[in-house]
Structures are given as C-alpha cells and as structure tokens.
mmCIF file of C-alpha atoms in Angstrom:
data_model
loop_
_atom_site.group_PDB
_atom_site.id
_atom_site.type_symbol
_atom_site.label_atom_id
_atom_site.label_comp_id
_atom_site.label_asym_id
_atom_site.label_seq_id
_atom_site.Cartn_x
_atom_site.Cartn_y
_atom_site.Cartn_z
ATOM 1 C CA UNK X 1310 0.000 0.000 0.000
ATOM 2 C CA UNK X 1311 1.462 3.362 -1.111
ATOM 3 C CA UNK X 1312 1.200 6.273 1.953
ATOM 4 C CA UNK X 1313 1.138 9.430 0.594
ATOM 5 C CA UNK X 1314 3.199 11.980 2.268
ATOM 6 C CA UNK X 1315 0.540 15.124 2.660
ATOM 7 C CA UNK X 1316 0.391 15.684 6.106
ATOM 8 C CA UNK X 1317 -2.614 15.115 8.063
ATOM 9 C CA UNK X 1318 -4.503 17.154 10.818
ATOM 10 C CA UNK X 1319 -4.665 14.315 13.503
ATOM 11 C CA UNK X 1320 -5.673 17.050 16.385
ATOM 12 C CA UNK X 1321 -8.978 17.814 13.910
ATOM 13 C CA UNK X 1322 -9.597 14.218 13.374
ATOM 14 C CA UNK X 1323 -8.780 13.520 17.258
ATOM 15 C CA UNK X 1324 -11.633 16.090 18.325
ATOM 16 C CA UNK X 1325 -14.573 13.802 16.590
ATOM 17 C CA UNK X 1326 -15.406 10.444 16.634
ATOM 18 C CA UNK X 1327 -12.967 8.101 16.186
ATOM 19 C CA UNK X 1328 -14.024 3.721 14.718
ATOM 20 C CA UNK X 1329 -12.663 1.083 12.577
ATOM 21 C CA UNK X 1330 -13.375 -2.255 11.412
ATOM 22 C CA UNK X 1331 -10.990 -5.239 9.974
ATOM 23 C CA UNK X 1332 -8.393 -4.630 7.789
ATOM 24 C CA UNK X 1333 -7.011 -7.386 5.479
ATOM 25 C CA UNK X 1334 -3.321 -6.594 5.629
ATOM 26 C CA UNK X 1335 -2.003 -9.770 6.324
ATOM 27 C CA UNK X 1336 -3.560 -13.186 7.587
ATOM 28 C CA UNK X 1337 -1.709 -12.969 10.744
ATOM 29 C CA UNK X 1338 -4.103 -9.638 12.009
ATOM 30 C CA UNK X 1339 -5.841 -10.275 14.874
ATOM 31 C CA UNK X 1340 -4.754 -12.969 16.561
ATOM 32 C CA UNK X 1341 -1.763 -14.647 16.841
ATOM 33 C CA UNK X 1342 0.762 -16.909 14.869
ATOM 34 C CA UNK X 1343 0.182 -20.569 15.710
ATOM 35 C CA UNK X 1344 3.417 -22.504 17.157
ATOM 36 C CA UNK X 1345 3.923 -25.428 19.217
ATOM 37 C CA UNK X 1346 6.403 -24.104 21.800
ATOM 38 C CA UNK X 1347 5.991 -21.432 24.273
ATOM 39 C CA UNK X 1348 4.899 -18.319 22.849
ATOM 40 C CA UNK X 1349 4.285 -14.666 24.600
ATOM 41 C CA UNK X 1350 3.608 -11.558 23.057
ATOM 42 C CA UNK X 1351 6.271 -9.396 21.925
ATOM 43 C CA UNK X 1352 5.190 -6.394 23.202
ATOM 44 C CA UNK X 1353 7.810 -3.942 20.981
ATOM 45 C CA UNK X 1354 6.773 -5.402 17.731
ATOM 46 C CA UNK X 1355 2.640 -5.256 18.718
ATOM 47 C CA UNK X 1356 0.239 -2.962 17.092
ATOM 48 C CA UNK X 1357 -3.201 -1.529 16.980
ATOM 49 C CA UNK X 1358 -3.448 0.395 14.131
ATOM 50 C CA UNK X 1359 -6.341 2.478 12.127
ATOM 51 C CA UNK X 1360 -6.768 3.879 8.677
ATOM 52 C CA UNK X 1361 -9.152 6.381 8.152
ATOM 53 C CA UNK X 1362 -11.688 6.939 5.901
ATOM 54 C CA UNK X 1363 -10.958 9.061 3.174
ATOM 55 C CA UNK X 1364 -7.451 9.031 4.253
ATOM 56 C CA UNK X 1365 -4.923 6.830 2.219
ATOM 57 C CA UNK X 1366 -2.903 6.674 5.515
ATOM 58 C CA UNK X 1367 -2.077 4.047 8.076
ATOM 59 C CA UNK X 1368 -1.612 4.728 11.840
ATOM 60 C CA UNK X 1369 0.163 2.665 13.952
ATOM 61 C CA UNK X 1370 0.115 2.760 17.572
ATOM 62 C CA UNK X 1371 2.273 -0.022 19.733
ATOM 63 C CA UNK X 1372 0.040 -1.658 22.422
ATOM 64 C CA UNK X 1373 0.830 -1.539 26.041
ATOM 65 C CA UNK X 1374 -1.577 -4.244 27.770
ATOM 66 C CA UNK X 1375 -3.917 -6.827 26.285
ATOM 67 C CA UNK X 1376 -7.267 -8.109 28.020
ATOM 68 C CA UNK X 1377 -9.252 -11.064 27.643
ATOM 69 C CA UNK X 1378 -12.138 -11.155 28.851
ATOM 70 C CA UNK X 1379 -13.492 -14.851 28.895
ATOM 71 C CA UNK X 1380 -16.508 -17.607 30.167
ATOM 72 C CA UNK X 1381 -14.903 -21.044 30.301
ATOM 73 C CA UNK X 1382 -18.323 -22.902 30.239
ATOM 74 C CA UNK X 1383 -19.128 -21.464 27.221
ATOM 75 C CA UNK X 1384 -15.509 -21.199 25.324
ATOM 76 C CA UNK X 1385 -15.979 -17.539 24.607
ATOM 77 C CA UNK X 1386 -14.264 -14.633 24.922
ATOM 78 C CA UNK X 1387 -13.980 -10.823 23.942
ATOM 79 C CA UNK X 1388 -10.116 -9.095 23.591
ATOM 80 C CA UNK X 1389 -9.427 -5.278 24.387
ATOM 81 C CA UNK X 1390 -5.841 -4.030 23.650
ATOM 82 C CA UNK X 1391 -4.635 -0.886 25.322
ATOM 83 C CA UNK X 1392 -2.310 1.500 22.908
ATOM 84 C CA UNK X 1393 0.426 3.139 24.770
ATOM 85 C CA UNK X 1394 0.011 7.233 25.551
ATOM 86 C CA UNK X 1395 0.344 9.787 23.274
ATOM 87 C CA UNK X 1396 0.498 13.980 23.213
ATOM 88 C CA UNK X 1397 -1.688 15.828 21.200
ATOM 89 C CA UNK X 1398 -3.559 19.368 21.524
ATOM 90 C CA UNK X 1399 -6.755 21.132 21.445
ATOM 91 C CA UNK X 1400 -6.924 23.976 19.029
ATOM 92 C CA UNK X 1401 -7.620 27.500 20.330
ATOM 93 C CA UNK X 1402 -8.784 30.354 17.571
ATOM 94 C CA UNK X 1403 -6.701 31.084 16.827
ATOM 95 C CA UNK X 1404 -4.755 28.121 16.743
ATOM 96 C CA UNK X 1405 -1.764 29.051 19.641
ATOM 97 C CA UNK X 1406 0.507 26.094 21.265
ATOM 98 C CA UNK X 1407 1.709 28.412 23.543
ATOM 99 C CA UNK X 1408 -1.780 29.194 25.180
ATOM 100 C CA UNK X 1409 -2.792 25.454 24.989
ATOM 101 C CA UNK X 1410 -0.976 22.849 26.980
ATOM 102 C CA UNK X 1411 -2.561 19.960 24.682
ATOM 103 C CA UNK X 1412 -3.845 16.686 26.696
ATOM 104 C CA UNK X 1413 -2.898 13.069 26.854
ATOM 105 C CA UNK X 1414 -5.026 10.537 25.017
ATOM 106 C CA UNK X 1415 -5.143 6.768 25.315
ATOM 107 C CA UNK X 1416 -7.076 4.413 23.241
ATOM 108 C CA UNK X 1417 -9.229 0.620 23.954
ATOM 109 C CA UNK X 1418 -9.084 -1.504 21.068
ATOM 110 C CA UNK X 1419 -11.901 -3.799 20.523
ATOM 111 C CA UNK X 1420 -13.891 -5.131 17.991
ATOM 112 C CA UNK X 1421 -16.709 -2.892 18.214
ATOM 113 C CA UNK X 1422 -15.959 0.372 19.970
ATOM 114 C CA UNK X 1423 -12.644 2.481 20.467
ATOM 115 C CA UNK X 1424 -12.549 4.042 24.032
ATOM 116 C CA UNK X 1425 -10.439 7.478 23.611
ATOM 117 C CA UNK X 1426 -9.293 8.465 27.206
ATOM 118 C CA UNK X 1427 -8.397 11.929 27.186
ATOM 119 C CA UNK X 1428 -6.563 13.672 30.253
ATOM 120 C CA UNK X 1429 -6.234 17.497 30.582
ATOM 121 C CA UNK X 1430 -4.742 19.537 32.523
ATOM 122 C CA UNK X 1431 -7.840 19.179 34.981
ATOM 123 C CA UNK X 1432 -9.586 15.994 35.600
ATOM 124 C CA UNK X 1433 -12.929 18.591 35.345
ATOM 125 C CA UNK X 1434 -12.410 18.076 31.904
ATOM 126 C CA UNK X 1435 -13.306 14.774 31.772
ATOM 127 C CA UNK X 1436 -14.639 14.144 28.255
ATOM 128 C CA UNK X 1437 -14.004 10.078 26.868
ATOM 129 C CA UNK X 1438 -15.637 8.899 24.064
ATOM 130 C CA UNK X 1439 -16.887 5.513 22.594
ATOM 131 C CA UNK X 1440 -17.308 5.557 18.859
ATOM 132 C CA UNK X 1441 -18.626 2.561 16.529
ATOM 133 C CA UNK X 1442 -16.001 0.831 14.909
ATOM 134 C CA UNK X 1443 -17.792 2.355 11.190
ATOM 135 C CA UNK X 1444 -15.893 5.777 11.594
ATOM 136 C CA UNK X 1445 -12.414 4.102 10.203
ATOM 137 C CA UNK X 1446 -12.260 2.822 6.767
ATOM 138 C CA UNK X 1447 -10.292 -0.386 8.600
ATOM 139 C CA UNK X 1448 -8.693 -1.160 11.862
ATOM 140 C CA UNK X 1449 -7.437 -3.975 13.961
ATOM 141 C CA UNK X 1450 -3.966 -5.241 15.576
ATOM 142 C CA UNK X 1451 -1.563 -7.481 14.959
ATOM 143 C CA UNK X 1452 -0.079 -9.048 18.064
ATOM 144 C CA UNK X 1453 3.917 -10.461 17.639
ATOM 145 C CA UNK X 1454 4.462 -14.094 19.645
ATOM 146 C CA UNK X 1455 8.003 -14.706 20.157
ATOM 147 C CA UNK X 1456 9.936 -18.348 21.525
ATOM 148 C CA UNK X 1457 9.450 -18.055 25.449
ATOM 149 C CA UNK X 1458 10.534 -19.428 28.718
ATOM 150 C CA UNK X 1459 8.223 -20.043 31.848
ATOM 151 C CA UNK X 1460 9.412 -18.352 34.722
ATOM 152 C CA UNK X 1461 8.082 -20.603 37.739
ATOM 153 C CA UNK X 1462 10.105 -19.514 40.689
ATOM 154 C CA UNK X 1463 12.078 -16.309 41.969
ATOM 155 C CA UNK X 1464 15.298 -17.924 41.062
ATOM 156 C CA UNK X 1465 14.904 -18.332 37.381
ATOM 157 C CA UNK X 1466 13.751 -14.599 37.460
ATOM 158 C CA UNK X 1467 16.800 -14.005 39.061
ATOM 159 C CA UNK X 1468 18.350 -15.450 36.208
ATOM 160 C CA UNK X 1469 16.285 -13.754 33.924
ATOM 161 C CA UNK X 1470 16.987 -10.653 34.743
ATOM 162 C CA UNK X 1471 20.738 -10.914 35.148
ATOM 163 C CA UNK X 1472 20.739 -11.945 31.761
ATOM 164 C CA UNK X 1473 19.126 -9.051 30.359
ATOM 165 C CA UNK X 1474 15.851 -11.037 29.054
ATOM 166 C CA UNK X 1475 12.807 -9.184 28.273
ATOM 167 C CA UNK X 1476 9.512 -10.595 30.027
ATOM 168 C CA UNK X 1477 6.080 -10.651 30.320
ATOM 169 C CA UNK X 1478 3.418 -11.589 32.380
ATOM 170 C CA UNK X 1479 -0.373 -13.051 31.691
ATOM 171 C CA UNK X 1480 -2.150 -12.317 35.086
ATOM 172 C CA UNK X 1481 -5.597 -14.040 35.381
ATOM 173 C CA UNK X 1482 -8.915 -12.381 37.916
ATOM 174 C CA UNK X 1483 -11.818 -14.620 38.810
ATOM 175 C CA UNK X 1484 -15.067 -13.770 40.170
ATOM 176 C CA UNK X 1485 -17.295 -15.871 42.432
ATOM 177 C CA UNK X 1486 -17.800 -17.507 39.458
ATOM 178 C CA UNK X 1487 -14.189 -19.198 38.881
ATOM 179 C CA UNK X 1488 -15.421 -19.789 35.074
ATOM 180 C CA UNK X 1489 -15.685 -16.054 34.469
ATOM 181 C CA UNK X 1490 -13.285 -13.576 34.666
ATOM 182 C CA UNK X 1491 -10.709 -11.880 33.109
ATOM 183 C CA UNK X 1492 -6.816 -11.857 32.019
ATOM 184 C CA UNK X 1493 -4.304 -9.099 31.136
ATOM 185 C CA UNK X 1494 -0.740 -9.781 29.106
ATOM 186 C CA UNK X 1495 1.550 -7.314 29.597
ATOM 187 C CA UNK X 1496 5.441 -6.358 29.425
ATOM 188 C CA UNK X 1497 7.300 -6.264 32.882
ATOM 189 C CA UNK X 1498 9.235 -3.377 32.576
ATOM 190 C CA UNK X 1499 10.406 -3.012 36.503
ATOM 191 C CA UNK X 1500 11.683 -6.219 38.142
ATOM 192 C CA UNK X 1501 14.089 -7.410 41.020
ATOM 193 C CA UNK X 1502 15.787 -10.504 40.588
ATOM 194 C CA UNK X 1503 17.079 -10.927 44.738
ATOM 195 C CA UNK X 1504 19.587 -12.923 45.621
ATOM 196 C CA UNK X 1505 17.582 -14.839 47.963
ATOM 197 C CA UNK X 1506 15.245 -16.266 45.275
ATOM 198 C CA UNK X 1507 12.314 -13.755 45.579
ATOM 199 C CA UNK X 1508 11.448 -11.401 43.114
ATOM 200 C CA UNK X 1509 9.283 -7.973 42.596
ATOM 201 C CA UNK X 1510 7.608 -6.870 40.058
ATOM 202 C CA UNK X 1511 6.468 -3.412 39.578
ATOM 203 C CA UNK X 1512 5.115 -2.513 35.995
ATOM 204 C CA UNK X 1513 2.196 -0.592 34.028
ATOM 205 C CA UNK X 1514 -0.519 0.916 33.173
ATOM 206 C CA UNK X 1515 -2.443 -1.782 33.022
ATOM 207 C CA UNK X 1516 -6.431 -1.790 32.819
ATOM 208 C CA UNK X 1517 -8.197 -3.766 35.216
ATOM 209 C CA UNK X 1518 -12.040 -5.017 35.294
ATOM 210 C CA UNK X 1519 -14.447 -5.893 37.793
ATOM 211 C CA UNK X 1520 -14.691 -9.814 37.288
ATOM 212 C CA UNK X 1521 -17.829 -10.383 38.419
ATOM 213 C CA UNK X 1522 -19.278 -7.589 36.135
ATOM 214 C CA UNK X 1523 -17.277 -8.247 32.922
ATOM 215 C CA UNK X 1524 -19.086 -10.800 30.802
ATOM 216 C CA UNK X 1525 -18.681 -12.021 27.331
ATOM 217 C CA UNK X 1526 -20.373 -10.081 24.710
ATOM 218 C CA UNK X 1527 -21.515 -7.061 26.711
ATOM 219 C CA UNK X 1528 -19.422 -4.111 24.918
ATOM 220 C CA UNK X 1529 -17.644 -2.673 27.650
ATOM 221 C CA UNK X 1530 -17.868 1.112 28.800
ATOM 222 C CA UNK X 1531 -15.165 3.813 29.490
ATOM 223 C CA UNK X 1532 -16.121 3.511 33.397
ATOM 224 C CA UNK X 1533 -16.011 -0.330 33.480
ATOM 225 C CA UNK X 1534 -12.382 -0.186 32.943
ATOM 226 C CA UNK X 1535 -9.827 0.687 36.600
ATOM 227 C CA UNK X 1536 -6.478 2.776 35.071
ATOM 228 C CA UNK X 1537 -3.700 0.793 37.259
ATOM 229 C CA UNK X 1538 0.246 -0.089 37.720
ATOM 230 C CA UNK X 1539 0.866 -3.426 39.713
ATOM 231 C CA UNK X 1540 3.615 -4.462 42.024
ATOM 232 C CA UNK X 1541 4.255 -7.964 43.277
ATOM 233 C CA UNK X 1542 6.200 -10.344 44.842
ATOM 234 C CA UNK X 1543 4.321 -13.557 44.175
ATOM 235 C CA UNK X 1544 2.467 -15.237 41.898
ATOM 236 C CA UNK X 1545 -0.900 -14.965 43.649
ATOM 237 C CA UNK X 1546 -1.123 -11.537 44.618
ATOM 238 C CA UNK X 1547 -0.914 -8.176 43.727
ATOM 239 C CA UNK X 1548 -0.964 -4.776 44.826
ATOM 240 C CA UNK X 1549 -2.887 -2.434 42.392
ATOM 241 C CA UNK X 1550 -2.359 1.094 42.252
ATOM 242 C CA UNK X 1551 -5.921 2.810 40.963
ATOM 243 C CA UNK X 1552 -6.059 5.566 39.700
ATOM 244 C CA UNK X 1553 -8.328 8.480 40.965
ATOM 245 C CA UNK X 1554 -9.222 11.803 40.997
ATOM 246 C CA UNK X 1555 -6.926 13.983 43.002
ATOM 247 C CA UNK X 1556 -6.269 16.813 44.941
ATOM 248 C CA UNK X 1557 -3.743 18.749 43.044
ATOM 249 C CA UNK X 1558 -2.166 19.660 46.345
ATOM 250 C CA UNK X 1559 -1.741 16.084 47.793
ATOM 251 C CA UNK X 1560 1.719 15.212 48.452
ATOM 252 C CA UNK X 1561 2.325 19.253 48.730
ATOM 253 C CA UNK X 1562 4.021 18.137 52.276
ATOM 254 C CA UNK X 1563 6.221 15.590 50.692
ATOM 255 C CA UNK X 1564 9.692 15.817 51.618
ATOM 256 C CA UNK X 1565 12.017 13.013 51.101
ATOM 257 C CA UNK X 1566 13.620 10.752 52.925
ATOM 258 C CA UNK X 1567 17.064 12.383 52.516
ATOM 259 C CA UNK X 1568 16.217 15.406 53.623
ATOM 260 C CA UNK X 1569 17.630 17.341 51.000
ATOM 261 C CA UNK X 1570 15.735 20.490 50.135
ATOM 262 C CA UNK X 1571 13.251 20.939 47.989
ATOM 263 C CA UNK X 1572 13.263 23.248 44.809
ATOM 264 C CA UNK X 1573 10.003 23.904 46.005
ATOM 265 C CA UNK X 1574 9.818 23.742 49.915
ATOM 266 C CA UNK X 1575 7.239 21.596 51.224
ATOM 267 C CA UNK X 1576 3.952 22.830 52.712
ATOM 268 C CA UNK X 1577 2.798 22.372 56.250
ATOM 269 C CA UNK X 1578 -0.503 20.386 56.655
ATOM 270 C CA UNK X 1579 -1.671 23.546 58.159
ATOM 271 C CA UNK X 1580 -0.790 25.753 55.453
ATOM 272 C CA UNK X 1581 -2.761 23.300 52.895
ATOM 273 C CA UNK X 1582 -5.872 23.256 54.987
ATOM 274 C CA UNK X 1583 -5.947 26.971 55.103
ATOM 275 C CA UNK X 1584 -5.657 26.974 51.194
ATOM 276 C CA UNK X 1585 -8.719 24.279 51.025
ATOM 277 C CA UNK X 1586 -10.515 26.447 53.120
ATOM 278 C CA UNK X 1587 -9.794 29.508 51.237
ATOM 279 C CA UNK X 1588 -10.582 27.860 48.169
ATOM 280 C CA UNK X 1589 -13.720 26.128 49.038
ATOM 281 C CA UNK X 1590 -15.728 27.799 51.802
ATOM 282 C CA UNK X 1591 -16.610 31.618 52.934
ATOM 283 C CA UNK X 1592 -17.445 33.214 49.349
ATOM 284 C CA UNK X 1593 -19.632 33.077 46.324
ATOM 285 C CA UNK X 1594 -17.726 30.954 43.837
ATOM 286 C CA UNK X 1595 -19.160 31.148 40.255
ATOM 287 C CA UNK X 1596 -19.785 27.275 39.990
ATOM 288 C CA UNK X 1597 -20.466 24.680 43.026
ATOM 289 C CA UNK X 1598 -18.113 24.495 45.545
ATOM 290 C CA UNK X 1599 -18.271 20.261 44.398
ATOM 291 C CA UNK X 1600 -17.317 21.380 40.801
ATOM 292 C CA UNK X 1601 -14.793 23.630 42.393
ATOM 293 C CA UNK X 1602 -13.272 21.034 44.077
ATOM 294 C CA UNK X 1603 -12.864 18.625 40.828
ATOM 295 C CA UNK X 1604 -11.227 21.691 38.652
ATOM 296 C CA UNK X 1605 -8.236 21.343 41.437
ATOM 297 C CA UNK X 1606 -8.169 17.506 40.757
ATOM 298 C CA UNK X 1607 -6.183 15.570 38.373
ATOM 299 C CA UNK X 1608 -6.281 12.291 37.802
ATOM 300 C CA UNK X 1609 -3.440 9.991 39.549
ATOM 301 C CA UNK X 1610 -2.396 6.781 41.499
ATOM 302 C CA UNK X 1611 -3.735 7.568 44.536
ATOM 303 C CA UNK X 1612 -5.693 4.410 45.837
ATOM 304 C CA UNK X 1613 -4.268 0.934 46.677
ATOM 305 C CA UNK X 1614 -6.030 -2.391 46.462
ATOM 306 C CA UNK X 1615 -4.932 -5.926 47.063
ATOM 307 C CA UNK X 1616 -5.935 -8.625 44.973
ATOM 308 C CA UNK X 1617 -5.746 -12.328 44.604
ATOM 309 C CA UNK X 1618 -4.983 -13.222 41.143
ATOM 310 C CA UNK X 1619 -2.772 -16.057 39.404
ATOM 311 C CA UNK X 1620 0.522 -14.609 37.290
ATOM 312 C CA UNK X 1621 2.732 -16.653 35.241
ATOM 313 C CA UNK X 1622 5.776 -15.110 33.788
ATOM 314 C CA UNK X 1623 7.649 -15.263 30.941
ATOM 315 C CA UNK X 1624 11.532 -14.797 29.444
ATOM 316 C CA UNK X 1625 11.804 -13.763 25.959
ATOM 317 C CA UNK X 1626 13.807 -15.892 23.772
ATOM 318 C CA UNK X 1627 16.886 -13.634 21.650
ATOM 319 C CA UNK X 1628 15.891 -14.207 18.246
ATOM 320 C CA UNK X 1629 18.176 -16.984 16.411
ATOM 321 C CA UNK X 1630 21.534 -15.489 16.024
ATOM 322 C CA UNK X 1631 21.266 -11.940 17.717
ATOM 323 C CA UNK X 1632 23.260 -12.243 20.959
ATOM 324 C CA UNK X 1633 22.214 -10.548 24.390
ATOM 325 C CA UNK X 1634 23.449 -6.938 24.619
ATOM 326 C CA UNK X 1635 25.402 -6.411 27.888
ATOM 327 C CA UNK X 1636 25.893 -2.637 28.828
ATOM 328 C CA UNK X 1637 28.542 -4.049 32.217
ATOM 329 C CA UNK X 1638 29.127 -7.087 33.960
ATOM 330 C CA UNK X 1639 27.376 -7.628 37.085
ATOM 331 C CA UNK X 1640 28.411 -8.902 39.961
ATOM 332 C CA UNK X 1641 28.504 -12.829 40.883
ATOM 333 C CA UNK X 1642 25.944 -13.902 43.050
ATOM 334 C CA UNK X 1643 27.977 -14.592 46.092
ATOM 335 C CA UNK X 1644 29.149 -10.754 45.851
ATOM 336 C CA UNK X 1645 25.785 -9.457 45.405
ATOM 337 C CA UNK X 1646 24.436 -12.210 48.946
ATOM 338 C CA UNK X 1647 27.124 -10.260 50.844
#
C-alpha cells in the first residue's frame, strides 16, 4: 500500500469520533501466529493500528496491555488491547501552542468500539468517548508471539533478569464464578531478581475489570475499565495502584527521605488546609463548591487495592543469532548475597 506523504490534521480528526473495522493486511491480524512451543507476546513489535476513511494513511500505535475477557463454560471470549500514551492538543482560535498545553489521550481496542481516554490539565475536563467501529475505513492489531521461557520460581527470574531477558506476564482475575473472569498480558518493565530467590515486580498501566461484572459479549464502557500499575512479589497476589481523581495539592508536604531540600519547599498540613478552606468555603464561587473542588483535581495513582490473582511469567527468547546486549558485567551472586 502506497502512503502518501501530505500531512494530516490528527488534532482535527482527534476532536470527533474516532471507529474502525478489519483490515485485510495480512492473515496474521488479529490474533496470533500458531506454534507449538511457548509463545508470549512481543510487546515492541505489537500494534493496533487504524486507517481512516478518506485518508490513504495508516496509523500505527504499539500496544501496552492486552485483556481477555473470557466464560470457560461457554468457550468464549472478547479481547481489548490498550495503545500506549500519546500527546496531542486542542486547538484555540486562533490556533496558539503556547496558550494550549494539549492533553494526553489513550485508546481501547476492541472489535466494536474504540474508548479514547483523554486527560487534561484538569480531571474537570473529563470528556471520553466511545465511537462505533464504522468511523475508520479499517482497523485492527496485529499481536507479535516470540519463543518463550516459563518463569516458575524467583530464582529463574533471578536469572532472567541478570541476563538481560525481556519478560512478560499473563495475570488471570476470577469472580465468584471461577469460570468467568478476566486476564491481562503485559510487558514487565520493573523487576528485582534478589539474591535470595524472591522477586518484585512493579510494571504498568495496566487496565483492570471488575470480574464479576465483565461478561462475554456485553461491549464494555469507558467507566467499566480501573487505570492501574501493579507491584508484586508472588504469583498470587498483587498490589494495584488505581487511579483516581486527586487533589492537586496532595503530596504538597512531601519531603524526602534524605532530607535534601526541595526546589520547592514543602507545605505544612496547616498551610494546605488553610488553602482548602480559602478555596472552598466563605465566598460566592461562580460554579459549586463540588465542581470547584474537581477543577483542582487531576487524575493519579492515589488508591491501593490488594488482589488475589494467578501470574505466570515469561523470558523472551533472543531471536536466532542476535546475541544478548550487555551494557557491564554484574556482579557474581555470592558478591551481590554479601
């Protein structure tokens, strides 16, 4: 397929609805390539992508977590692949980039609906949307499986680490229903191999459902879907950070652990209740003092939940003939137990 080179006004397009439906590129879209030895997905070589209509162009946008949602009684299940974030802007008149800051946006993949999250500056500004998948002349993904190791104890991810192999985990959330629920792939991008044997893993976003809600082909919503990073040490449980909206001056009394100054001294708890109270009591504000209150929020990691869930873990296999890149030796074990 030839791509022209005119450029394209993706902040225009952005600002309306936004679809797709299945593209015949290759035979390989939309699910992935058959093998009989371990596979996972490659995350760096992943992609949802769009073309639009009218629009001899094709966008490509790498994927950052996959879901499955899925009913083992009845063999069925529905897929949702979050695209990693990107920048754009909104458009004042006229048009200025130094008067708008632009917001992040982050799209849902499925085979009905796109969900375009969009955060400003402000979490008042809360505006998603959940076109059809008719607005794009095609769309789809195409997920990479590479050769793979299972990682079933903290020593082998010890030894995957040290040796500089990427990984991925598949982490699986029942209900009360243990034939319903949900699963998530998704690339580890923060782990400790210890010498000791255990491991952490700290890694995201990630979206996360509500498995006794989530069922098999009910289209899912912008609000059934939790914005989270994950951090474990096991292979049954997890700590999710959720994201929420939040005071813009939490963590104003942070200071940290070193005690070095801040380029921006830390507040007192006093002095941030007497801003609150400024803010939001004792005069006539033009809107509610609840709407107030949410134009000083953005959204962030604020709330932590712990969850029972199974994780398996995988190494990455180098692909035949391309050694491991070392950037330094690292230390032997016994040096490192010491």
């Amino acid at each position: 397929m030839a791509i022209p080179s005119r450029a394209v006004n993706r902040r225009a397009w952005l600002a309306g609805a936004l679809s797709l439906s299945s593209l015949p590129l290759a035979a390989c879209l939309n699910r992935r390539s058959e093998s009989s030895e371990t596979t996972a997905t490659d995350f760096s070589r992943s992609f949802c992508y769009y073309i639009p209509r009218n629009q001899e162009i094709l966008v490509r946008i790498q994927i950052e977590c996959r879901c499955e949602v899925f009913d083992r009684s009845s063999g069925r299940s529905d897929e949702y692949f979050l695209t990693v974030r990107t920048q754009t802007g909104l458009r004042t008149d006229p048009p200025s980039d130094h008067l708008d800051p632009g917001y992040d946006f982050w799209m849902i993949f499925s085979g009905t609906h796109v969900l375009i999250r969009r955060v400003h500056t402000s979490s008042y500004n809360l505006n998603p949307s959940r076109p059809g998948v008719d607005r794009f002349h095609s769309s789809g993904w195409r997920l990479q499986s590479s050769p793979a190791r299972l990682l079933s104890s903290g020593k082998e991810v010890r030894e995957a680490v040290r040796s500089w192999r990427p990984l991925v985990a598949v982490s699986e959330f029942v209900g009360e229903d243990p034939s319903r629920g949900y699963r998530i792939e998704y690339p580890v991008k923060w782990a400790d191999g210890n010498p000791d044997h255990t491991f952490r893993v700290e890694t995201g976003p990630v979206v996360l459902l509500d498995p006794d809600r989530a069922r098999v082909g009910r289209s899912l919503e912008f609000d059934d879907f939790q914005w989270a990073y994950l951090d474990y040490r096991s292979f049954d449980r997890v700590r999710c950070f959720l994201e929420r909206p939040t005071s813009i001056l939490s963590g104003a009394t942070y200071q940290p652990p070193d005690r070095l100054p801040r380029r921006n001294p830390a507040l007192t708890s006093e002095q941030v209740a007497r801003i609150r109270k400024r803010l939001f009591s004792g005069w006539k504000p033009p809107l509610s003092f609840d709407r107030l209150r949410k134009l000083f929020q953005t959204d962030h990691h604020s709330v932590v939940d712990h969850r029972p869930v199974s994780t398996t873990l995988y190494a990455l296999n180098s692909p035949a003939g391309e050694p491991m890149a070392h950037s330094a030796a690292l230390p032997r074990a016994e040096e490192t137990a010491s």
